[in-house]
Short mmCIF file of C-alpha atoms in Angstrom, two decimals:
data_model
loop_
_atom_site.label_atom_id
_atom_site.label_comp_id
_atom_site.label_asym_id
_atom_site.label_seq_id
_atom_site.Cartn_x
_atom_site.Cartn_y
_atom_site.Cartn_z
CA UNK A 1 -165.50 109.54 -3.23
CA UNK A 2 -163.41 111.17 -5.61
CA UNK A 3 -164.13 109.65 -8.97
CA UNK A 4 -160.87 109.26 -11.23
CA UNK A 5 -160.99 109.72 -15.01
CA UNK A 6 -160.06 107.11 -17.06
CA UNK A 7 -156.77 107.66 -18.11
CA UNK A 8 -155.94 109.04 -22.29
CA UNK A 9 -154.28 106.46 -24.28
CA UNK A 10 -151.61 108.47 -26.50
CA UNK A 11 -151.77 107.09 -29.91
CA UNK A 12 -148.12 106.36 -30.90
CA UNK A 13 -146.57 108.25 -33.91
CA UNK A 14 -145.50 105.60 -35.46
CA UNK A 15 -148.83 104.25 -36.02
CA UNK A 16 -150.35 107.49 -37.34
CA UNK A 17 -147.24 107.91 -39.88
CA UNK A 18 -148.29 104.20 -40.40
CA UNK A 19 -151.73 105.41 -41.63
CA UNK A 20 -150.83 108.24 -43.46
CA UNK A 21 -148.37 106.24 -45.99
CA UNK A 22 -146.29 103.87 -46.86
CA UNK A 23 -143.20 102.54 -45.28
CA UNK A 24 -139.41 102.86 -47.29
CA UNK A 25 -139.72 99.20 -47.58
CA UNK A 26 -143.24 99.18 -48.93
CA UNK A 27 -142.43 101.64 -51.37
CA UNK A 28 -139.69 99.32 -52.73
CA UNK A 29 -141.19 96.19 -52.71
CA UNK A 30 -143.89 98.16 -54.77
CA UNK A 31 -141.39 99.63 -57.51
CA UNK A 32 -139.91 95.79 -57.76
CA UNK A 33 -143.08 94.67 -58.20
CA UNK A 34 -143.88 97.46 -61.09
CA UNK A 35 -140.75 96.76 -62.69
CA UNK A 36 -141.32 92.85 -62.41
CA UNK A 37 -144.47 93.42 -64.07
CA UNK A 38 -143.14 95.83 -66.64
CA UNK A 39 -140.33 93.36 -67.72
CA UNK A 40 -143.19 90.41 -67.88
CA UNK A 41 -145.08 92.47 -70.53
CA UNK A 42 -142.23 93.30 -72.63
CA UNK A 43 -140.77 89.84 -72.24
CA UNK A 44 -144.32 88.34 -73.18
CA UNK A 45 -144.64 90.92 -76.41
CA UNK A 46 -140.69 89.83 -77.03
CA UNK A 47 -142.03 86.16 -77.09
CA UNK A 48 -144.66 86.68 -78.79
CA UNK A 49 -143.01 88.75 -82.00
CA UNK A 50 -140.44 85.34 -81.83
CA UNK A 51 -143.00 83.18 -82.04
CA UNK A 52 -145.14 85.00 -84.97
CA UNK A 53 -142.58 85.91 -87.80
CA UNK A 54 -145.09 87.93 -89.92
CA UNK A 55 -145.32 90.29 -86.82
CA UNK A 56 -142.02 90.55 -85.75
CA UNK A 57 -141.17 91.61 -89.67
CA UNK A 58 -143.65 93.98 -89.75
CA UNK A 59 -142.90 95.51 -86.69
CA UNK A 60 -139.25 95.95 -88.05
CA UNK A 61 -140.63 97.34 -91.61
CA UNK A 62 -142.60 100.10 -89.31
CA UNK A 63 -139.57 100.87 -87.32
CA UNK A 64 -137.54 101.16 -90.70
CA UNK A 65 -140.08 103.39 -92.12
CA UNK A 66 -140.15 105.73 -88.86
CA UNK A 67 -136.62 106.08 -88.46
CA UNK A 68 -136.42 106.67 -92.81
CA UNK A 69 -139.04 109.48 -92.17
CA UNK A 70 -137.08 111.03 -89.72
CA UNK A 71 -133.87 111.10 -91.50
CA UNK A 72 -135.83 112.08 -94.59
CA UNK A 73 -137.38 115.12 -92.59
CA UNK A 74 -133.82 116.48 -91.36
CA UNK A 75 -132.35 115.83 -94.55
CA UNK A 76 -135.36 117.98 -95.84
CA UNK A 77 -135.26 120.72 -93.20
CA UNK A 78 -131.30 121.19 -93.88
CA UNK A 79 -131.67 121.39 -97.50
CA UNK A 80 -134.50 124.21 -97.18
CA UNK A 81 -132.36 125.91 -94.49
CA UNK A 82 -129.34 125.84 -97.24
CA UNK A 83 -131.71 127.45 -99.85
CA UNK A 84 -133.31 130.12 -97.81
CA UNK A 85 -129.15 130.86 -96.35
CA UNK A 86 -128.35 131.08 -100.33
CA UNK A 87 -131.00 133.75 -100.94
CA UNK A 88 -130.46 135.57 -97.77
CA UNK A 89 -130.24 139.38 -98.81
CA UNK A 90 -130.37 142.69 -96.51
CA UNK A 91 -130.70 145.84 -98.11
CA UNK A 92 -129.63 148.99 -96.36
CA UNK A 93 -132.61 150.00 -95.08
CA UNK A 94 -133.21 147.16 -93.57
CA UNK A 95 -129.90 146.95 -91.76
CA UNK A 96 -130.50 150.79 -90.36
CA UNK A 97 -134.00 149.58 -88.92
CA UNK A 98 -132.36 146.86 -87.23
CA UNK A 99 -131.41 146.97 -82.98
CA UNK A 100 -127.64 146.61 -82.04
CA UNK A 101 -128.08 143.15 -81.32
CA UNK A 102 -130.25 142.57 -84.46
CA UNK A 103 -127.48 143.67 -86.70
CA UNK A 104 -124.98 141.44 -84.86
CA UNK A 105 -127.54 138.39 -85.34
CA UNK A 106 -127.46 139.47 -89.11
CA UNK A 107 -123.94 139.62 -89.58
CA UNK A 108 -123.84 135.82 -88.03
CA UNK A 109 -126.66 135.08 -90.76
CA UNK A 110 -124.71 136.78 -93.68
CA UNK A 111 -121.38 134.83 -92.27
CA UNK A 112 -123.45 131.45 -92.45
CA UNK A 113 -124.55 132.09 -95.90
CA UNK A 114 -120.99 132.65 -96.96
CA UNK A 115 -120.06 128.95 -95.75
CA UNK A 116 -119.61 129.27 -91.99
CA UNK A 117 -121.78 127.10 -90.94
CA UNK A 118 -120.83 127.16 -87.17
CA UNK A 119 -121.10 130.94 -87.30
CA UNK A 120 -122.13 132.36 -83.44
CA UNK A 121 -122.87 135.73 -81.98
CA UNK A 122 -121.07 136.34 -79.34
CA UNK A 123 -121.81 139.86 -78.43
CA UNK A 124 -123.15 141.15 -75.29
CA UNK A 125 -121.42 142.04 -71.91
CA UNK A 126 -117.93 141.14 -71.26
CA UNK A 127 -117.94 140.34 -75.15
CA UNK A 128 -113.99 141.07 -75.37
CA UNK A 129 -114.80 143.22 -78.42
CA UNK A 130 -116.36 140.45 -80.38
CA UNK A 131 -120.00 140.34 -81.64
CA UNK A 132 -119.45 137.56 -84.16
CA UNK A 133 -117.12 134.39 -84.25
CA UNK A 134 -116.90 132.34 -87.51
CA UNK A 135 -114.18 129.68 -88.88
CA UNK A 136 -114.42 129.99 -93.18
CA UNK A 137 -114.15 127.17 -95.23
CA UNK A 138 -111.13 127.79 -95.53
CA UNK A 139 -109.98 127.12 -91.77
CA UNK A 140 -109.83 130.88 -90.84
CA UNK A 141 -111.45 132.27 -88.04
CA UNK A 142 -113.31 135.73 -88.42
CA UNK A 143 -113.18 137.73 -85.22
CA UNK A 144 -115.87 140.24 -86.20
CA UNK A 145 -117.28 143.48 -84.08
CA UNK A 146 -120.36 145.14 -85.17
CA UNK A 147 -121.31 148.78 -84.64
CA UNK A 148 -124.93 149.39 -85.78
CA UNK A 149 -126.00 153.20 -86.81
CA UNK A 150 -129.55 153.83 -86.50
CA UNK A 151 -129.04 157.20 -88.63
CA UNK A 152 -126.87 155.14 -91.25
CA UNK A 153 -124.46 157.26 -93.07
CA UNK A 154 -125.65 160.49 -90.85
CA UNK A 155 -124.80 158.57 -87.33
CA UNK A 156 -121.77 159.07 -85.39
CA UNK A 157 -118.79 157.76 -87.36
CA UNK A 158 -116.35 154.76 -85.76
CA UNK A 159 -113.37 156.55 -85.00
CA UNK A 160 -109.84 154.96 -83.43
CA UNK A 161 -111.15 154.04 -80.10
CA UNK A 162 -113.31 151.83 -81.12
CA UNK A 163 -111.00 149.60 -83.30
CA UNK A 164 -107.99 150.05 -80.59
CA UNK A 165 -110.56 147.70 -78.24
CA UNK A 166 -111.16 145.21 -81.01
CA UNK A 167 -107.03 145.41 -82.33
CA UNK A 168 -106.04 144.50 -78.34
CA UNK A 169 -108.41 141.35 -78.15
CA UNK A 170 -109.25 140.32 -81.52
CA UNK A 171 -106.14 138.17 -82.11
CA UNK A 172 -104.24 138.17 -78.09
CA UNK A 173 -107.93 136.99 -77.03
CA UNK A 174 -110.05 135.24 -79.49
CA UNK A 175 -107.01 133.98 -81.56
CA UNK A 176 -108.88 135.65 -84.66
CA UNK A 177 -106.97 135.23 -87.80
CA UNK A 178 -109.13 137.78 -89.21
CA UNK A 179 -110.36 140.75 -87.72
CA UNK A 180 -113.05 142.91 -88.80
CA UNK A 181 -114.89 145.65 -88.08
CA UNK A 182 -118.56 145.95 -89.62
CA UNK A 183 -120.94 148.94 -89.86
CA UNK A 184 -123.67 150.52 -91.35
CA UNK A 185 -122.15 153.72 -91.29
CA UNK A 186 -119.08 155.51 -91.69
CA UNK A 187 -115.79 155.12 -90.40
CA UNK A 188 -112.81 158.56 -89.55
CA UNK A 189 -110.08 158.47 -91.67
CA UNK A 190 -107.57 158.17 -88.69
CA UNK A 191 -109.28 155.06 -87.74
CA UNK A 192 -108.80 153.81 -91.71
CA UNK A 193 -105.39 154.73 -91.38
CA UNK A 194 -105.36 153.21 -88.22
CA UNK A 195 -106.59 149.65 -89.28
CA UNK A 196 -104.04 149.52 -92.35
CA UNK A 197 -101.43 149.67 -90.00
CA UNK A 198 -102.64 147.05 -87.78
CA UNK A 199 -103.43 144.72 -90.25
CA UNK A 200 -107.49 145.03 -89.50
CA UNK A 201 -110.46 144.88 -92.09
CA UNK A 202 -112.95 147.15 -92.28
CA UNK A 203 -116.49 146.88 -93.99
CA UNK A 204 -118.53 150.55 -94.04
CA UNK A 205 -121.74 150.87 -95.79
CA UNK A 206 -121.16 150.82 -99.06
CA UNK A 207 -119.06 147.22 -98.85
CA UNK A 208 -122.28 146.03 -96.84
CA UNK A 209 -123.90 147.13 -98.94
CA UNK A 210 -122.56 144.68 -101.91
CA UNK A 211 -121.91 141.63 -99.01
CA UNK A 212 -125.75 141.95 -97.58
CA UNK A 213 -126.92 142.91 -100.97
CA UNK A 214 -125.78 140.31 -103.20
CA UNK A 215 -123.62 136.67 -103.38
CA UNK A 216 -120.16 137.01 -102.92
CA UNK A 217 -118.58 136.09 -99.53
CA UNK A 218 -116.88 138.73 -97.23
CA UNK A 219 -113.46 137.06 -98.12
CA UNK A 220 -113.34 137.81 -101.81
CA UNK A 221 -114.85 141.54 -101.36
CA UNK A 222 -111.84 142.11 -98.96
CA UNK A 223 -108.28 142.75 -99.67
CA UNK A 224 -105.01 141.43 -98.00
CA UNK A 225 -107.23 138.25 -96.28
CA UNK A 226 -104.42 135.79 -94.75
CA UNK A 227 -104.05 132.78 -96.53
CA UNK A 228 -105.83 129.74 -96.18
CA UNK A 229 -104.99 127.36 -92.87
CA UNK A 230 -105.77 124.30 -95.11
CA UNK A 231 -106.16 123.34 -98.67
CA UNK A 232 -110.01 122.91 -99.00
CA UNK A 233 -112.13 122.20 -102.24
CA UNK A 234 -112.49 126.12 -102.59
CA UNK A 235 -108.62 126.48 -103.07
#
């Protein structure tokens, strides 16, 4: 006789993915039931702060104080940020020690100080010729590029090319309604000539050196500065 193996039940997949987890509806009847339960416990402590006066006004004293403390700690951190902008100060050779981008993040700094408070660097790749955008006080915005000279004075000089980029996008792209060129070291006279005629400012070392150095902000240290776009307290 030929004896016959008993034949292999197949377990079904459904009842090994039964094993292995939960179903979909499981796993929503389980989130209800969290949520239920988390509503019960802040309806109960709800209740509870109802029915006991002396807690519920404490509880609102020690939410008062938390959210005073927080306002008191931004008020705090903007006041120190407005003293340590007031006593910013670069000297030159600090500024020639700084990288390309450094510069442009102190020229933002030096911009802020002078009451631009929404001051940005912008400078990088595809940049449009602008390394620093800032609206003054006085509703003007400063469309400013930045060429940094590690040698100072002794570095390359910024000749016409250089300001032809920043004449053709400073207003046509970035709507600047002033336009400025800063750097640490000197600029051709061409290039001086250059910006006169096109209405462009230009800051070489030795204005940096009184802007970074001391108080005064880069509008009253230049000449010709378009008039104000609004009457502020400053005017």
């Amino acid at each position: 006789m030929v004896s016959r193996r008993p034949p292999v039940r197949r377990r079904r997949r459904g009842h090994r993915a039964r094993r292995g987890g939960l179903s979909a509806g499981e796993r929503i009847g389980l989130g209800l039931l969290g949520a239920a339960l988390v509503w019960s416990a802040v309806a109960a402590l709800v209740r509870r702060l109802v029915d006991n006066p002396p807690v519920l006004v404490a509880a609102a004293v020690l939410a008062a104080g938390a959210g005073a403390f927080a306002a008191f700690r931004l008020r705090e951190r903007a006041r120190w940020e407005r003293i340590r902008q007031r006593g910013l100060r670069y000297a030159l050779p600090q500024i020639d020690a700084l990288a390309p981008a450094a510069f442009e993040e102190a020229v933002r700094e030096l911009m802020s100080r002078d009451g631009c408070p929404r001051a940005v660097r912008v400078g990088g790749a595809g940049d449009n010729g602008a390394d620093v955008k800032a609206t003054d006080p006085f509703g003007r915005l400063w469309v400013i590029q930045c060429k940094h000279r590690r040698a100072g004075s002794a570095g390359s000089p910024v000749g016409t090319p250089d300001l032809q980029v920043l004449n053709g996008t400073g207003r046509p792209v970035h709507g600047g309604d002033v336009v400025v060129l800063v750097t640490n070291g000197r600029i051709t006279d061409r290039a001086v000539a250059f910006a006169r005629s096109q209405r462009l400012h230009l800051v070489d070392r030795a204005l940096l050196a009184r802007w970074a150095g001391g108080s005064t902000p880069l509008w009253e240290l230049l000449r010709a500065v378009p008039p104000p776009r609004r009457p502020t307290r400053y005017s």
